[in-house]
Tab-separated table of C-alpha atoms and ligand atoms in Angstrom:
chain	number	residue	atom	x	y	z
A	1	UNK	CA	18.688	-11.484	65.885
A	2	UNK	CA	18.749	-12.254	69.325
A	3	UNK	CA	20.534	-14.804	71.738
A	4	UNK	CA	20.810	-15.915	75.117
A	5	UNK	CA	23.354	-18.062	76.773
A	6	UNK	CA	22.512	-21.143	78.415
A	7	UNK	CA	24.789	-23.799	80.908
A	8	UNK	CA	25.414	-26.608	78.764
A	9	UNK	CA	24.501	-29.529	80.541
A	10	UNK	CA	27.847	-31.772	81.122
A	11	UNK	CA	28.172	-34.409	78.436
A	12	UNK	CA	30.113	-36.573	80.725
A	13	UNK	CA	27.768	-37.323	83.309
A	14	UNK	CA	24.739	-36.407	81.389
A	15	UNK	CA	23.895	-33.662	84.064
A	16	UNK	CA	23.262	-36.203	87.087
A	17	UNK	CA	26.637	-34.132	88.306
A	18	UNK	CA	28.121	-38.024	89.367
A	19	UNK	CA	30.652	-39.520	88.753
A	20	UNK	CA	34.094	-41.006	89.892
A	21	UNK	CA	33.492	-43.029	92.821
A	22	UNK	CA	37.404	-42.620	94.022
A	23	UNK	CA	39.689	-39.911	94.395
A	24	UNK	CA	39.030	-35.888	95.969
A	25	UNK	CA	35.992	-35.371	93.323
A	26	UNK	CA	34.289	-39.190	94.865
A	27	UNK	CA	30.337	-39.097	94.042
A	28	UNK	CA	31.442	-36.089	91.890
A	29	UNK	CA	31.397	-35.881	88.302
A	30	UNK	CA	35.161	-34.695	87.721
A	31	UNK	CA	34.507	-32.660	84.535
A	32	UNK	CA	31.746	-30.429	86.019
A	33	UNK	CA	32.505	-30.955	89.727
A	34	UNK	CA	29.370	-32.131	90.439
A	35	UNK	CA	27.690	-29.102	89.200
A	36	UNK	CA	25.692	-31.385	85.916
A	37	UNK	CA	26.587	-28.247	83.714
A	38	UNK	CA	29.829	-27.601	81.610
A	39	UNK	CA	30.110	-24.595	79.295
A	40	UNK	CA	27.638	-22.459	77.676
A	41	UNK	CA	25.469	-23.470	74.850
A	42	UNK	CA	23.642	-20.396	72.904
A	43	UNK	CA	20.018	-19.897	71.751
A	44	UNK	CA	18.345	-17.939	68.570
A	45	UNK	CA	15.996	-16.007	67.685
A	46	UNK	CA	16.119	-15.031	63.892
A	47	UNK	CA	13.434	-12.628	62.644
A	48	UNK	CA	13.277	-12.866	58.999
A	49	UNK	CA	11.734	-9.871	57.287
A	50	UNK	CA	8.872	-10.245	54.912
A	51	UNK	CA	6.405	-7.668	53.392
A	52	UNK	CA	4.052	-7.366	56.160
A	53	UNK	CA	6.943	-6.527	58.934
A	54	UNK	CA	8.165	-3.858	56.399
A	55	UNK	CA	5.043	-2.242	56.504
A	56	UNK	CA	4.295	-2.951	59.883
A	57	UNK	CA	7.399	-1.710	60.855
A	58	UNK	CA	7.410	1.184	58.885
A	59	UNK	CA	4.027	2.364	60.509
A	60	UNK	CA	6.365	1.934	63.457
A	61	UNK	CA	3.342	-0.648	65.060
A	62	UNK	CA	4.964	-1.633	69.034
A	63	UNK	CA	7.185	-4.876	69.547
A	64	UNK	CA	4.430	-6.970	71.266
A	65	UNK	CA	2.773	-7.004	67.706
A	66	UNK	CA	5.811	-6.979	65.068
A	67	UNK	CA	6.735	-10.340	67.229
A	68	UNK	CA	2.645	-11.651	66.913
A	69	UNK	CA	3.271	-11.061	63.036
A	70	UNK	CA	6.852	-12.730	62.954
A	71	UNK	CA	5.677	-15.804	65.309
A	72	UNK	CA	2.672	-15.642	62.403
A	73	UNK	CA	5.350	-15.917	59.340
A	74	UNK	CA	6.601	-19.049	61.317
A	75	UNK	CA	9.846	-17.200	63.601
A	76	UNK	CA	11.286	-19.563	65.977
A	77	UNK	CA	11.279	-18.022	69.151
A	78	UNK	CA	14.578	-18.730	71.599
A	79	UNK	CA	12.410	-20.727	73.366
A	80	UNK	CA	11.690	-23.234	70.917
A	81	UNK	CA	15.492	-23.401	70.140
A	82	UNK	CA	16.161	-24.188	73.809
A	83	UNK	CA	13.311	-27.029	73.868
A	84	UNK	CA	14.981	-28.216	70.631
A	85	UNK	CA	18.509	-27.970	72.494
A	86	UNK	CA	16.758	-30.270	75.650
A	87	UNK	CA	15.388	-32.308	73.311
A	88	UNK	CA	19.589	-33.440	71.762
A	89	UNK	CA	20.796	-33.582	75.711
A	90	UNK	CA	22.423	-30.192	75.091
A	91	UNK	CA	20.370	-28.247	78.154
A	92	UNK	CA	17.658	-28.573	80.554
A	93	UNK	CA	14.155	-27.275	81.405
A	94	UNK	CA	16.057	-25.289	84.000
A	95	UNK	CA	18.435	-23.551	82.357
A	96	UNK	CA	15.327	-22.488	79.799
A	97	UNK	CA	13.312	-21.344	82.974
A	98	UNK	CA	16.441	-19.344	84.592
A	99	UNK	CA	17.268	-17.950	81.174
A	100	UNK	CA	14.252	-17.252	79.376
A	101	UNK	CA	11.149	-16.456	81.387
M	201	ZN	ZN1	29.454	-33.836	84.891
């Protein structure tokens, strides 16, 4: 298993980073200080073994194709948990292209 941390994108201003338009933090979102991100969020990658990545593994065949054959047997890849995470508000395209590429 494998996982990456990603800035959670602030739930209070939705990530615009605005927010209170009085006080020291004015055109600031006060929870993330104007940043749009709050916290971490984590993402996945769960390789589930099966019969051919025993015996693909076991001829000791290279990473590039035990992770063809997982993708194959239908392995999310942390990248399609981060889109999934975008998709509920919970990170951004950004975060996945700073993390993950
Ligand atoms: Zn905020």
């Amino acid at each position: 298993m494998a996982q990456r941390l990603l800035r959670r994108t602030c739930q209070t201003c939705k990530g615009s980073g605005k927010g209170s338009t009085t006080g020291i933090y004015a055109g600031r979102c006060e929870k993330c200080l104007g940043t749009g991100y709050y916290g971490r969020i984590a993402v996945y990658e769960i390789m589930t073994m099966n019969d051919e990545l025993r015996k693909r593994t076991a001829q000791n065949a290279d990473a590039v194709t035990i992770a063809e054959i997982a993708r194959r047997h239908g392995m999310r890849t942390m990248i399609d948990d981060a889109r999934d995470k975008v998709g509920m508000g919970l990170t951004d395209e950004r975060e996945i292209a700073r993390v993950l590429s």
